[in-house]
Amino acid sequence: MKKLRIEEVSKCFGKGENKVIVIDNVSFEVEQGAFVTILGPSGSGKTTLLRCICGIEDVDKGKIFIGNTEITTMNEEKRKKYRRENIGIVFQQYSLLPILNVQENILLPLKFNRMKLDAEYYNKIVALLGIDKKLKEKITSLSGGQQQRVAIARALITKPMLICADEPTGNLDQGNSREVIHLFQEIRSQFGTTIVMITHDENIAKQSDYTIRIQDGKIMKE
Ligand SMILES: Nc1ncnc2c1ncn2[C@@H]1O[C@H](COP(=O)(O)OP(=O)(O)OP(=O)(O)O)[C@@H](O)[C@H]1O
Ligand SMILES: [Mg+2]
């Protein structure tokens, strides 16, 4: 069985007396297809941990395996390629491109990876996310919640084996938030996708298979 495995990972920012340990010897592993939530106070290191898992940040110590692939030995270029091909990321700040319209933003990962569009799948996710009437619109004309849903669609479009989502329902009302969780659940059962999601919502955490609670960069024992 493929696993996501985090082994004794540490990450600091700054140097000398400004050095801050943000992730402090974190280890955990989850089965492929698991739905994991990460909870913790603001500033506890959740985003940093997620960025290490997707290989955006280099770790200072420790190993991260996605299935049999160790991403922590890869150089930045390799990690970037691996990430594009295998991981769907929903950033806390969305990171959409304002010069492209909604549809172009969602389809961009396919272009990067020279992958074919599965039109049926695309139509389904944009409809489920309630952005099917917005596809030709400019990103800047959308509300925060709508932008968040575009970012989610973009993360899902390549049918990645791992989805890393940073508070993907943070700007959504309860109904939309429920829809998004539903969609993630459905994608996971259909494709066996592992989902790692940061949230502040205990109700969402309850629906996940594992909850990782983090404080000051350390995992709290349940
Ligand atoms: N690039 C960076 N350079 C220096 N410090 C950083 C950097 N990124 C994060 N930090 C620091 O690391 C700590 C953890 O930040 P992080 O963004 O991981 O927290 P978080 O748990 O995601 O918080 P929030 O719930 O507010 O999103 C914070 O003190 C932050 O200031
Ligand atoms: Mg964060």
Tab-separated table of C-alpha atoms and ligand atoms in Angstrom:
chain	number	residue	atom	x	y	z
A	1	MET	CA	0.000	0.000	0.000
A	2	LYS	CA	1.317	3.461	-0.895
A	3	LYS	CA	1.706	5.853	1.964
A	4	LEU	CA	2.446	9.436	2.660
A	5	ARG	CA	5.262	9.319	5.193
A	6	ILE	CA	6.738	12.244	7.092
A	7	GLU	CA	9.825	11.273	9.088
A	8	GLU	CA	11.307	13.571	11.718
A	9	VAL	CA	10.900	16.685	9.624
A	10	SER	CA	12.171	20.013	10.907
A	11	LYS	CA	12.150	23.406	9.255
A	12	CYS	CA	13.507	26.748	10.481
A	13	PHE	CA	13.406	30.226	9.090
A	14	GLY	CA	16.030	32.884	9.680
A	15	LYS	CA	19.622	32.658	10.824
A	16	GLY	CA	21.606	33.142	14.028
A	17	GLU	CA	19.639	34.788	16.800
A	18	ASN	CA	16.710	35.335	14.412
A	19	LYS	CA	16.397	31.618	13.800
A	20	VAL	CA	12.900	30.273	14.448
A	21	ILE	CA	12.045	26.589	14.447
A	22	VAL	CA	8.695	26.435	12.666
A	23	ILE	CA	8.387	22.655	12.202
A	24	ASP	CA	9.941	20.684	15.034
A	25	ASN	CA	10.632	17.004	14.444
A	26	VAL	CA	7.270	16.083	12.967
A	27	SER	CA	6.515	12.475	12.014
A	28	PHE	CA	3.337	10.798	10.820
A	29	GLU	CA	2.166	8.513	8.070
A	30	VAL	CA	-1.133	7.968	6.334
A	31	GLU	CA	-2.411	5.394	3.869
A	32	GLN	CA	-3.033	6.278	0.247
A	33	GLY	CA	-6.642	7.410	-0.038
A	34	ALA	CA	-6.847	8.800	3.492
A	35	PHE	CA	-8.476	12.111	4.313
A	36	VAL	CA	-6.284	13.956	6.812
A	37	THR	CA	-6.970	17.272	8.478
A	38	ILE	CA	-4.347	19.498	10.087
A	39	LEU	CA	-5.548	21.748	12.879
A	40	GLY	CA	-3.736	24.254	15.049
A	41	PRO	CA	-3.596	27.901	16.091
A	42	SER	CA	-2.546	30.650	13.712
A	43	GLY	CA	1.232	30.659	13.338
A	44	SER	CA	1.627	27.067	14.567
A	45	GLY	CA	3.277	25.962	11.307
A	46	LYS	CA	0.393	24.365	9.368
A	47	THR	CA	1.053	26.109	6.056
A	48	THR	CA	4.797	25.535	6.374
A	49	LEU	CA	4.243	21.820	7.003
A	50	LEU	CA	1.945	21.571	3.989
A	51	ARG	CA	4.461	23.435	1.830
A	52	CYS	CA	7.141	20.930	2.899
A	53	ILE	CA	4.830	18.019	2.033
A	54	CYS	CA	4.297	19.366	-1.479
A	55	GLY	CA	7.978	20.135	-1.880
A	56	ILE	CA	7.553	23.892	-2.224
A	57	GLU	CA	9.739	24.336	0.867
A	58	ASP	CA	12.931	22.423	1.333
A	59	VAL	CA	13.156	20.736	4.759
A	60	ASP	CA	16.173	21.263	7.048
A	61	LYS	CA	16.009	17.779	8.486
A	62	GLY	CA	13.999	14.603	7.931
A	63	LYS	CA	12.422	12.775	5.048
A	64	ILE	CA	9.146	12.920	3.164
A	65	PHE	CA	7.966	9.994	1.082
A	66	ILE	CA	4.974	10.113	-1.223
A	67	GLY	CA	4.421	6.437	-1.918
A	68	ASN	CA	7.870	5.107	-2.809
A	69	THR	CA	9.144	8.486	-3.905
A	70	GLU	CA	11.312	10.462	-1.526
A	71	ILE	CA	10.820	14.104	-2.409
A	72	THR	CA	13.303	15.399	0.179
A	73	THR	CA	16.311	14.139	-1.824
A	74	MET	CA	15.155	15.842	-5.033
A	75	ASN	CA	16.555	19.162	-6.159
A	76	GLU	CA	14.145	22.072	-6.606
A	77	GLU	CA	13.685	21.489	-10.319
A	78	LYS	CA	12.802	17.822	-9.844
A	79	ARG	CA	10.471	18.580	-6.975
A	80	LYS	CA	8.688	21.141	-9.098
A	81	LYS	CA	8.154	18.641	-11.910
A	82	TYR	CA	7.026	15.980	-9.452
A	83	ARG	CA	4.629	18.427	-7.810
A	84	ARG	CA	3.083	19.534	-11.076
A	85	GLU	CA	2.470	15.973	-12.155
A	86	ASN	CA	1.342	14.426	-8.896
A	87	ILE	CA	0.028	16.949	-6.402
A	88	GLY	CA	-2.997	19.211	-6.507
A	89	ILE	CA	-2.496	22.264	-4.330
A	90	VAL	CA	-5.053	24.738	-3.032
A	91	PHE	CA	-3.117	27.688	-1.635
A	92	GLN	CA	-4.333	29.741	1.305
A	93	GLN	CA	-4.116	32.851	-0.911
A	94	TYR	CA	-5.481	31.004	-3.991
A	95	SER	CA	-2.563	32.099	-6.246
A	96	LEU	CA	-4.730	32.493	-9.333
A	97	LEU	CA	-3.434	34.368	-12.365
A	98	PRO	CA	-5.420	37.577	-12.913
A	99	ILE	CA	-4.456	37.839	-16.585
A	100	LEU	CA	-6.214	34.560	-17.318
A	101	ASN	CA	-9.952	33.961	-17.077
A	102	VAL	CA	-11.552	31.349	-14.825
A	103	GLN	CA	-11.415	28.514	-17.333
A	104	GLU	CA	-7.830	29.267	-18.350
A	105	ASN	CA	-6.767	29.244	-14.700
A	106	ILE	CA	-8.428	25.888	-14.066
A	107	LEU	CA	-6.934	24.273	-17.174
A	108	LEU	CA	-3.412	25.654	-16.705
A	109	PRO	CA	-2.018	22.545	-14.922
A	110	LEU	CA	-3.063	20.409	-17.909
A	111	LYS	CA	-1.124	22.717	-20.194
A	112	PHE	CA	1.996	22.549	-18.007
A	113	ASN	CA	1.830	18.751	-17.973
A	114	ARG	CA	0.742	18.365	-21.611
A	115	MET	CA	-2.236	16.382	-20.371
A	116	LYS	CA	-5.530	15.926	-22.186
A	117	LEU	CA	-8.719	17.450	-20.883
A	118	ASP	CA	-11.362	15.054	-19.582
A	119	ALA	CA	-14.311	17.268	-20.540
A	120	GLU	CA	-16.881	15.254	-18.631
A	121	TYR	CA	-14.823	15.453	-15.444
A	122	TYR	CA	-14.179	19.174	-15.942
A	123	ASN	CA	-17.887	19.908	-16.452
A	124	LYS	CA	-18.712	17.921	-13.360
A	125	ILE	CA	-16.291	19.658	-11.019
A	126	VAL	CA	-17.107	23.182	-12.180
A	127	ALA	CA	-20.830	22.433	-11.819
A	128	LEU	CA	-20.347	20.925	-8.365
A	129	LEU	CA	-18.289	23.935	-7.332
A	130	GLY	CA	-20.959	26.273	-8.719
A	131	ILE	CA	-18.598	28.132	-11.050
A	132	ASP	CA	-19.925	26.750	-14.353
A	133	LYS	CA	-21.525	30.096	-15.227
A	134	LYS	CA	-18.309	32.018	-14.492
A	135	LEU	CA	-15.863	30.242	-16.778
A	136	LYS	CA	-15.248	33.169	-19.134
A	137	GLU	CA	-15.069	35.778	-16.386
A	138	LYS	CA	-12.015	37.586	-15.129
A	139	ILE	CA	-10.601	36.404	-11.821
A	140	THR	CA	-10.780	39.952	-10.462
A	141	SER	CA	-14.552	40.047	-10.989
A	142	LEU	CA	-15.091	37.095	-8.635
A	143	SER	CA	-15.736	37.133	-4.903
A	144	GLY	CA	-13.225	35.588	-2.488
A	145	GLY	CA	-15.348	32.450	-2.128
A	146	GLN	CA	-15.664	32.085	-5.899
A	147	GLN	CA	-11.909	32.489	-6.324
A	148	GLN	CA	-11.393	29.835	-3.692
A	149	ARG	CA	-13.585	27.442	-5.683
A	150	VAL	CA	-11.641	28.190	-8.888
A	151	ALA	CA	-8.440	27.344	-6.983
A	152	ILE	CA	-10.014	24.061	-5.872
A	153	ALA	CA	-11.055	23.175	-9.435
A	154	ARG	CA	-7.509	23.920	-10.634
A	155	ALA	CA	-6.071	21.590	-7.969
A	156	LEU	CA	-8.417	18.787	-9.013
A	157	ILE	CA	-8.149	19.060	-12.797
A	158	THR	CA	-5.157	16.701	-13.206
A	159	LYS	CA	-6.757	14.025	-10.949
A	160	PRO	CA	-3.676	14.068	-8.704
A	161	MET	CA	-2.915	11.213	-6.285
A	162	LEU	CA	-2.329	13.730	-3.493
A	163	ILE	CA	-4.246	16.906	-2.765
A	164	CYS	CA	-2.814	19.451	-0.346
A	165	ALA	CA	-5.342	22.108	0.538
A	166	ASP	CA	-4.683	25.076	2.807
A	167	GLU	CA	-7.973	26.107	4.421
A	168	PRO	CA	-9.894	25.478	1.191
A	169	THR	CA	-13.213	26.295	2.846
A	170	GLY	CA	-11.926	29.296	4.810
A	171	ASN	CA	-13.900	31.762	2.702
A	172	LEU	CA	-16.981	29.664	2.046
A	173	ASP	CA	-20.343	29.631	3.786
A	174	GLN	CA	-21.548	26.422	5.403
A	175	GLY	CA	-23.438	25.179	2.349
A	176	ASN	CA	-20.557	25.712	-0.061
A	177	SER	CA	-18.118	24.346	2.452
A	178	ARG	CA	-20.167	21.152	2.714
A	179	GLU	CA	-20.227	20.869	-1.090
A	180	VAL	CA	-16.444	21.180	-1.265
A	181	ILE	CA	-15.898	18.498	1.384
A	182	HIS	CA	-18.359	16.304	-0.501
A	183	LEU	CA	-16.445	16.822	-3.717
A	184	PHE	CA	-13.129	15.944	-2.047
A	185	GLN	CA	-14.714	12.808	-0.556
A	186	GLU	CA	-16.073	11.816	-3.936
A	187	ILE	CA	-12.757	12.329	-5.683
A	188	ARG	CA	-11.034	10.314	-3.036
A	189	SER	CA	-13.431	7.380	-3.356
A	190	GLN	CA	-13.330	7.512	-7.142
A	191	PHE	CA	-9.567	7.908	-7.612
A	192	GLY	CA	-8.081	6.817	-4.250
A	193	THR	CA	-6.638	10.301	-3.785
A	194	THR	CA	-4.973	11.172	-0.474
A	195	ILE	CA	-6.237	14.470	0.870
A	196	VAL	CA	-4.313	16.596	3.353
A	197	MET	CA	-6.332	19.604	4.394
A	198	ILE	CA	-5.651	22.417	6.803
A	199	THR	CA	-8.779	23.639	8.514
A	200	HIS	CA	-9.954	25.562	11.551
A	201	ASP	CA	-13.299	23.801	11.424
A	202	GLU	CA	-13.721	21.006	13.991
A	203	ASN	CA	-16.753	19.744	12.034
A	204	ILE	CA	-14.596	19.126	8.980
A	205	ALA	CA	-11.938	17.516	11.172
A	206	LYS	CA	-14.589	15.123	12.477
A	207	GLN	CA	-15.298	13.963	8.938
A	208	SER	CA	-11.655	13.122	8.261
A	209	ASP	CA	-9.887	9.811	8.930
A	210	TYR	CA	-7.043	11.396	10.887
A	211	THR	CA	-6.574	14.748	12.535
A	212	ILE	CA	-3.108	16.085	13.134
A	213	ARG	CA	-3.028	18.791	15.785
A	214	ILE	CA	-0.038	21.045	15.647
A	215	GLN	CA	1.154	23.635	18.125
A	216	ASP	CA	4.442	25.572	17.987
A	217	GLY	CA	5.541	23.288	15.156
A	218	LYS	CA	5.036	20.093	17.138
A	219	ILE	CA	2.394	17.427	16.814
A	220	MET	CA	0.157	17.214	19.853
A	221	LYS	CA	-0.762	13.749	20.989
A	222	GLU	CA	-4.510	13.131	20.809
B	1	LIG	N1	9.125	32.399	4.579
B	1	LIG	C1	9.135	32.622	5.894
B	1	LIG	N2	10.123	33.326	6.475
B	1	LIG	C2	10.150	33.537	7.811
B	1	LIG	N3	9.200	33.104	8.661
B	1	LIG	C3	8.191	32.408	8.154
B	1	LIG	C4	8.080	32.127	6.741
B	1	LIG	N4	6.966	31.411	6.523
B	1	LIG	C5	6.384	31.251	7.741
B	1	LIG	N5	7.111	31.848	8.710
B	1	LIG	C6	6.792	31.856	10.146
B	1	LIG	O1	6.525	30.532	10.546
B	1	LIG	C7	5.474	30.488	11.490
B	1	LIG	C8	4.391	29.532	11.019
B	1	LIG	O2	3.764	30.071	9.868
B	1	LIG	P1	2.651	29.290	9.078
B	1	LIG	O3	2.262	30.138	7.925
B	1	LIG	O4	3.138	27.919	8.777
B	1	LIG	O5	1.478	29.217	10.167
B	1	LIG	P2	-0.023	28.706	10.050
B	1	LIG	O6	-0.203	27.684	11.117
B	1	LIG	O7	-0.300	28.282	8.657
B	1	LIG	O8	-0.872	29.996	10.427
B	1	LIG	P3	-2.313	30.502	9.872
B	1	LIG	O9	-3.360	29.672	10.573
B	1	LIG	O10	-2.371	31.929	10.317
B	1	LIG	O11	-2.336	30.357	8.384
B	1	LIG	C9	4.999	31.913	11.679
B	1	LIG	O12	5.591	32.410	12.846
B	1	LIG	C10	5.520	32.624	10.458
B	1	LIG	O13	5.794	33.955	10.733
B	2	MG	MG	-1.528	29.040	7.153
